Amino acid sequence: MTRDDRTNADEERRPDVLILGPTGAGKSLLLKQLKHRASTGPVAPSSISELSTVATVGVDMTIFSDLGDTYMIRELGGCMSAVSPRYIGDCDVLVYVVDLALPAQAPVACMELLRVLAGDAAGGDEGCGGLSADTPVLVVLNKADVPGAMSFEEVDSLFRLSDLQRDRPGLTVLPGVSVLEGRGVEEVMSFFREHKRRK
């Protein structure tokens, strides 16, 4: 296979959705909930154990179908944030998961999100595509069910979400999410459907 053939093959496998966020924010669980929901419906509380996860190390890719559309979703483990530009330029939709249950982690999550939106994550290596200005971005505020979780007002103040939405019309914030309980999962799927790029 020639280099051009490999490049074309890579483009054909380009993921529709890229999921980013700090370690432990709930990215893997969100991915499992989405896949489970597409195949059998929402997970009942009594079946939550079916969705047990371990922290992703490296890159996890999942493909599933929903209402006739096929979605390719790539999740980057939190430790992979330094190489995220290698994947950001390829995505049609970006999802960034924030852990409301870890206020101490919030400033780091905020800085990483800002760097991603600015196309400057990990220093912008030459040849690595940045995030397009028209790429839809969904910020998922997860673990709202955990006692002591940050309020929307606290997150809005720290992340300056209102300013981000004003400067980037394609950015949507999804508050009050509990991926563990399945709350907000349907809204995430609806966002995918709305913004899926037709190829």
Tab-separated table of C-alpha atoms in Angstrom:
chain	number	residue	atom	x	y	z
A	1	MET	CA	0.000	0.000	0.000
A	2	THR	CA	1.364	3.387	-0.972
A	3	ARG	CA	1.465	6.399	1.328
A	4	ASP	CA	-1.386	8.002	-0.634
A	5	ASP	CA	-3.455	4.823	-0.258
A	6	ARG	CA	-2.886	4.860	3.490
A	7	THR	CA	-3.850	8.524	3.650
A	8	ASN	CA	-7.078	7.886	1.727
A	9	ALA	CA	-7.889	4.910	3.932
A	10	ASP	CA	-7.304	7.027	7.042
A	11	GLU	CA	-9.646	9.702	5.703
A	12	GLU	CA	-12.351	7.117	5.044
A	13	ARG	CA	-12.023	5.935	8.658
A	14	ARG	CA	-12.139	9.492	9.986
A	15	PRO	CA	-14.106	9.546	13.241
A	16	ASP	CA	-17.319	11.529	13.373
A	17	VAL	CA	-17.020	12.290	17.081
A	18	LEU	CA	-14.056	12.929	19.381
A	19	ILE	CA	-14.537	12.744	23.158
A	20	LEU	CA	-12.037	14.566	25.381
A	21	GLY	CA	-11.816	15.427	29.058
A	22	PRO	CA	-9.729	14.791	32.179
A	23	THR	CA	-9.120	11.322	33.547
A	24	GLY	CA	-12.142	10.049	35.460
A	25	ALA	CA	-14.586	12.602	34.037
A	26	GLY	CA	-16.862	9.855	32.682
A	27	LYS	CA	-15.876	9.659	29.015
A	28	SER	CA	-15.742	5.859	28.851
A	29	LEU	CA	-19.044	5.496	30.681
A	30	LEU	CA	-20.673	7.995	28.335
A	31	LEU	CA	-19.427	6.007	25.372
A	32	LYS	CA	-20.801	2.773	26.825
A	33	GLN	CA	-24.140	4.387	27.618
A	34	LEU	CA	-24.440	5.705	24.058
A	35	LYS	CA	-23.593	2.343	22.532
A	36	HIS	CA	-25.903	0.445	24.907
A	37	ARG	CA	-28.724	2.894	24.271
A	38	ALA	CA	-28.361	2.552	20.497
A	39	SER	CA	-28.538	-1.244	20.698
A	40	THR	CA	-30.975	-2.009	23.526
A	41	GLY	CA	-32.208	1.277	24.949
A	42	PRO	CA	-31.289	3.181	28.128
A	43	VAL	CA	-29.651	1.253	30.934
A	44	ALA	CA	-31.929	0.655	33.914
A	45	PRO	CA	-30.507	1.537	37.345
A	46	SER	CA	-30.558	-2.158	38.254
A	47	SER	CA	-28.241	-2.869	35.309
A	48	ILE	CA	-25.655	-0.162	35.956
A	49	SER	CA	-23.068	-2.818	36.815
A	50	GLU	CA	-23.060	-3.767	33.131
A	51	LEU	CA	-21.405	-0.434	32.414
A	52	SER	CA	-18.414	-0.756	34.728
A	53	THR	CA	-15.336	0.839	33.192
A	54	VAL	CA	-11.650	1.411	33.771
A	55	ALA	CA	-9.818	4.568	32.843
A	56	THR	CA	-8.914	4.646	29.166
A	57	VAL	CA	-5.201	4.551	28.439
A	58	GLY	CA	-4.533	5.616	24.884
A	59	VAL	CA	-7.330	5.771	22.338
A	60	ASP	CA	-10.589	3.820	22.306
A	61	MET	CA	-12.628	3.695	19.098
A	62	THR	CA	-16.254	2.569	18.945
A	63	ILE	CA	-18.645	2.261	16.007
A	64	PHE	CA	-22.399	1.956	16.400
A	65	SER	CA	-25.568	2.705	14.445
A	66	ASP	CA	-28.515	4.874	15.428
A	67	LEU	CA	-31.605	5.508	13.286
A	68	GLY	CA	-29.780	4.369	10.178
A	69	ASP	CA	-26.672	6.500	10.730
A	70	THR	CA	-23.296	5.041	11.644
A	71	TYR	CA	-21.171	6.873	14.184
A	72	MET	CA	-17.471	6.423	14.683
A	73	ILE	CA	-16.457	7.741	18.084
A	74	ARG	CA	-12.905	8.111	19.305
A	75	GLU	CA	-12.262	8.621	23.002
A	76	LEU	CA	-8.889	9.860	24.173
A	77	GLY	CA	-7.803	8.928	27.678
A	78	GLY	CA	-7.116	11.896	29.924
A	79	CYS	CA	-3.402	11.218	29.750
A	80	MET	CA	-3.592	11.640	25.968
A	81	SER	CA	-4.542	15.322	26.101
A	82	ALA	CA	-1.028	16.285	25.072
A	83	VAL	CA	-1.482	14.623	21.676
A	84	SER	CA	-5.114	15.559	21.087
A	85	PRO	CA	-4.302	17.879	18.135
A	86	ARG	CA	-3.462	14.768	16.116
A	87	TYR	CA	-7.151	13.845	16.308
A	88	ILE	CA	-8.974	17.164	16.727
A	89	GLY	CA	-8.612	18.230	13.107
A	90	ASP	CA	-10.294	15.010	11.960
A	91	CYS	CA	-13.486	15.229	14.007
A	92	ASP	CA	-16.903	16.386	12.858
A	93	VAL	CA	-18.155	16.844	16.421
A	94	LEU	CA	-16.159	17.426	19.613
A	95	VAL	CA	-17.440	16.447	23.061
A	96	TYR	CA	-15.651	17.689	26.172
A	97	VAL	CA	-16.637	16.055	29.475
A	98	VAL	CA	-16.217	17.979	32.739
A	99	ASP	CA	-16.259	16.247	36.143
A	100	LEU	CA	-18.428	18.347	38.480
A	101	ALA	CA	-17.545	16.096	41.425
A	102	LEU	CA	-13.872	17.164	41.426
A	103	PRO	CA	-13.676	20.922	41.938
A	104	ALA	CA	-9.896	20.697	42.376
A	105	GLN	CA	-9.622	19.324	38.826
A	106	ALA	CA	-11.830	22.031	37.315
A	107	PRO	CA	-9.105	24.652	36.667
A	108	VAL	CA	-7.041	22.121	34.717
A	109	ALA	CA	-10.114	21.011	32.767
A	110	CYS	CA	-10.906	24.651	32.026
A	111	MET	CA	-7.414	25.396	30.687
A	112	GLU	CA	-7.458	22.265	28.528
A	113	LEU	CA	-10.846	23.148	27.051
A	114	LEU	CA	-9.682	26.681	26.278
A	115	ARG	CA	-6.538	25.351	24.587
A	116	VAL	CA	-8.579	22.927	22.510
A	117	LEU	CA	-10.995	25.646	21.410
A	118	ALA	CA	-8.079	27.912	20.543
A	119	GLY	CA	-6.472	25.176	18.452
A	120	ASP	CA	-3.401	25.346	20.664
A	121	ALA	CA	-3.548	22.069	22.598
A	122	ALA	CA	-0.112	20.557	23.065
A	123	GLY	CA	1.649	23.339	21.268
A	124	GLY	CA	0.094	22.891	17.854
A	125	ASP	CA	2.638	20.554	16.269
A	126	GLU	CA	3.254	21.229	12.609
A	127	GLY	CA	1.047	19.012	10.487
A	128	CYS	CA	-1.524	18.528	13.239
A	129	GLY	CA	-4.907	19.967	12.346
A	130	GLY	CA	-6.550	22.311	14.823
A	131	LEU	CA	-10.229	22.567	15.654
A	132	SER	CA	-12.183	24.183	12.850
A	133	ALA	CA	-14.129	27.299	13.805
A	134	ASP	CA	-17.363	25.678	12.612
A	135	THR	CA	-16.887	22.322	14.363
A	136	PRO	CA	-19.810	21.765	16.783
A	137	VAL	CA	-18.657	21.441	20.398
A	138	LEU	CA	-20.669	19.927	23.245
A	139	VAL	CA	-19.489	20.565	26.817
A	140	VAL	CA	-20.994	17.879	29.065
A	141	LEU	CA	-21.198	18.789	32.756
A	142	ASN	CA	-21.157	15.305	34.248
A	143	LYS	CA	-21.680	13.871	37.754
A	144	ALA	CA	-24.300	16.427	38.742
A	145	ASP	CA	-25.820	13.667	40.897
A	146	VAL	CA	-22.811	13.488	43.233
A	147	PRO	CA	-23.264	15.252	46.596
A	148	GLY	CA	-21.131	18.383	46.702
A	149	ALA	CA	-20.839	18.627	42.925
A	150	MET	CA	-20.097	22.048	41.483
A	151	SER	CA	-23.159	24.076	40.575
A	152	PHE	CA	-23.746	25.381	37.086
A	153	GLU	CA	-23.097	28.912	38.371
A	154	GLU	CA	-19.677	27.871	39.713
A	155	VAL	CA	-18.716	26.196	36.442
A	156	ASP	CA	-20.034	29.108	34.390
A	157	SER	CA	-17.938	31.523	36.431
A	158	LEU	CA	-14.741	29.471	36.156
A	159	PHE	CA	-15.070	28.400	32.514
A	160	ARG	CA	-16.752	31.635	31.383
A	161	LEU	CA	-19.197	29.493	29.456
A	162	SER	CA	-21.398	32.403	28.456
A	163	ASP	CA	-18.414	34.147	26.863
A	164	LEU	CA	-17.349	30.952	25.103
A	165	GLN	CA	-20.832	30.475	23.648
A	166	ARG	CA	-20.926	34.082	22.492
A	167	ASP	CA	-17.538	33.776	20.776
A	168	ARG	CA	-18.240	30.316	19.379
A	169	PRO	CA	-21.886	29.940	18.283
A	170	GLY	CA	-21.388	26.208	17.648
A	171	LEU	CA	-20.635	25.522	21.316
A	172	THR	CA	-23.419	23.985	23.421
A	173	VAL	CA	-23.337	23.359	27.167
A	174	LEU	CA	-25.270	20.405	28.592
A	175	PRO	CA	-25.750	20.869	32.362
A	176	GLY	CA	-27.175	18.532	34.987
A	177	VAL	CA	-25.776	15.359	33.431
A	178	SER	CA	-25.348	12.058	35.251
A	179	VAL	CA	-23.924	9.561	32.803
A	180	LEU	CA	-24.052	6.892	35.514
A	181	GLU	CA	-27.821	7.322	35.845
A	182	GLY	CA	-28.300	7.844	32.116
A	183	ARG	CA	-29.418	11.443	32.600
A	184	GLY	CA	-28.401	13.556	29.612
A	185	VAL	CA	-27.373	10.630	27.407
A	186	GLU	CA	-30.323	11.090	25.049
A	187	GLU	CA	-29.475	14.787	24.719
A	188	VAL	CA	-25.903	13.886	23.751
A	189	MET	CA	-27.220	11.497	21.111
A	190	SER	CA	-29.570	14.184	19.813
A	191	PHE	CA	-26.601	16.531	19.471
A	192	PHE	CA	-24.796	13.912	17.373
A	193	ARG	CA	-27.819	13.466	15.124
A	194	GLU	CA	-28.243	17.192	14.656
A	195	HIS	CA	-24.644	17.831	13.726
A	196	LYS	CA	-23.615	14.677	11.949
A	197	ARG	CA	-21.833	15.610	8.740
A	198	ARG	CA	-23.374	13.926	5.725
A	199	LYS	CA	-20.677	12.354	3.585
